[in-house]
């Protein structure tokens, strides 16, 4: 099944791309190599917003329940 990206943010001076997906997964990517660095699964959550701090070192997750 296709899973849609709902939000994204860049961290660490554009060195990491964070993408929130409709299935509740948040994936961290290296935008230069295209390699996945980490994935976190949040059950029954659609990751709608990924606001990053001004210095790019912190990230907040905002989601809606999908049940």
PDB file of C-alpha atoms in Angstrom:
ATOM      1  CA  UNK A   1       0.000   0.000   0.000  1.00  0.00           C
ATOM      2  CA  UNK A   2       1.166   3.499  -0.764  1.00  0.00           C
ATOM      3  CA  UNK A   3       1.870   5.720   2.241  1.00  0.00           C
ATOM      4  CA  UNK A   4       1.771   9.475   1.803  1.00  0.00           C
ATOM      5  CA  UNK A   5       4.201  11.971   3.310  1.00  0.00           C
ATOM      6  CA  UNK A   6       2.283  14.625   5.240  1.00  0.00           C
ATOM      7  CA  UNK A   7       5.089  16.809   6.578  1.00  0.00           C
ATOM      8  CA  UNK A   8       8.811  17.410   6.397  1.00  0.00           C
ATOM      9  CA  UNK A   9      11.554  19.407   8.079  1.00  0.00           C
ATOM     10  CA  UNK A  10      15.291  19.869   7.712  1.00  0.00           C
ATOM     11  CA  UNK A  11      17.575  19.651  10.750  1.00  0.00           C
ATOM     12  CA  UNK A  12      21.259  20.229  11.488  1.00  0.00           C
ATOM     13  CA  UNK A  13      21.826  22.856   8.829  1.00  0.00           C
ATOM     14  CA  UNK A  14      20.033  20.883   6.105  1.00  0.00           C
ATOM     15  CA  UNK A  15      22.055  17.750   6.895  1.00  0.00           C
ATOM     16  CA  UNK A  16      19.005  15.680   7.920  1.00  0.00           C
ATOM     17  CA  UNK A  17      15.591  15.494   6.327  1.00  0.00           C
ATOM     18  CA  UNK A  18      12.731  14.374   8.583  1.00  0.00           C
ATOM     19  CA  UNK A  19       9.521  13.152   6.956  1.00  0.00           C
ATOM     20  CA  UNK A  20       6.230  12.365   8.711  1.00  0.00           C
ATOM     21  CA  UNK A  21       3.983   9.835   7.001  1.00  0.00           C
ATOM     22  CA  UNK A  22       0.257   9.143   7.163  1.00  0.00           C
ATOM     23  CA  UNK A  23       0.855   5.689   8.701  1.00  0.00           C
ATOM     24  CA  UNK A  24       2.497   7.226  11.791  1.00  0.00           C
ATOM     25  CA  UNK A  25       6.098   6.642  10.743  1.00  0.00           C
ATOM     26  CA  UNK A  26       8.680   9.403  11.095  1.00  0.00           C
ATOM     27  CA  UNK A  27      11.802   8.780   9.012  1.00  0.00           C
ATOM     28  CA  UNK A  28      15.135  10.563   9.217  1.00  0.00           C
ATOM     29  CA  UNK A  29      17.080  10.743   5.944  1.00  0.00           C
ATOM     30  CA  UNK A  30      20.475  11.912   4.775  1.00  0.00           C
ATOM     31  CA  UNK A  31      19.442  14.176   1.873  1.00  0.00           C
ATOM     32  CA  UNK A  32      22.856  13.922   0.220  1.00  0.00           C
ATOM     33  CA  UNK A  33      23.092  10.130   0.054  1.00  0.00           C
ATOM     34  CA  UNK A  34      19.351   9.361   0.151  1.00  0.00           C
ATOM     35  CA  UNK A  35      19.954   6.815   2.922  1.00  0.00           C
ATOM     36  CA  UNK A  36      17.506   6.348   5.771  1.00  0.00           C
ATOM     37  CA  UNK A  37      19.156   7.118   9.117  1.00  0.00           C
ATOM     38  CA  UNK A  38      16.356   6.177  11.520  1.00  0.00           C
ATOM     39  CA  UNK A  39      12.649   5.380  11.612  1.00  0.00           C
ATOM     40  CA  UNK A  40      10.210   5.789  14.483  1.00  0.00           C
ATOM     41  CA  UNK A  41       6.700   4.306  14.359  1.00  0.00           C
ATOM     42  CA  UNK A  42       3.852   5.987  16.240  1.00  0.00           C
ATOM     43  CA  UNK A  43       0.807   3.726  16.268  1.00  0.00           C
ATOM     44  CA  UNK A  44      -2.486   5.194  15.046  1.00  0.00           C
ATOM     45  CA  UNK A  45      -0.988   8.638  14.462  1.00  0.00           C
ATOM     46  CA  UNK A  46      -0.785  10.665  11.258  1.00  0.00           C
ATOM     47  CA  UNK A  47       2.220  12.997  11.484  1.00  0.00           C
ATOM     48  CA  UNK A  48       0.793  16.267  10.222  1.00  0.00           C
ATOM     49  CA  UNK A  49       3.325  18.825  11.480  1.00  0.00           C
ATOM     50  CA  UNK A  50       7.062  18.658  12.152  1.00  0.00           C
ATOM     51  CA  UNK A  51       8.072  22.112  13.398  1.00  0.00           C
ATOM     52  CA  UNK A  52      11.826  22.485  13.846  1.00  0.00           C
ATOM     53  CA  UNK A  53      13.587  24.905  16.163  1.00  0.00           C
ATOM     54  CA  UNK A  54      15.297  27.955  14.660  1.00  0.00           C
ATOM     55  CA  UNK A  55      18.741  26.391  15.237  1.00  0.00           C
ATOM     56  CA  UNK A  56      17.662  23.135  13.550  1.00  0.00           C
ATOM     57  CA  UNK A  57      18.598  20.949  16.514  1.00  0.00           C
ATOM     58  CA  UNK A  58      15.146  20.182  17.946  1.00  0.00           C
ATOM     59  CA  UNK A  59      11.959  18.841  16.432  1.00  0.00           C
ATOM     60  CA  UNK A  60       8.390  18.647  17.714  1.00  0.00           C
ATOM     61  CA  UNK A  61       5.877  16.119  16.426  1.00  0.00           C
ATOM     62  CA  UNK A  62       2.230  17.013  16.056  1.00  0.00           C
ATOM     63  CA  UNK A  63      -0.148  14.288  14.975  1.00  0.00           C
ATOM     64  CA  UNK A  64      -3.795  13.362  14.712  1.00  0.00           C
ATOM     65  CA  UNK A  65      -5.312  10.050  15.715  1.00  0.00           C
ATOM     66  CA  UNK A  66      -6.203   7.839  12.768  1.00  0.00           C
ATOM     67  CA  UNK A  67      -8.625   5.498  14.513  1.00  0.00           C
TER      68      UNK A  67
END
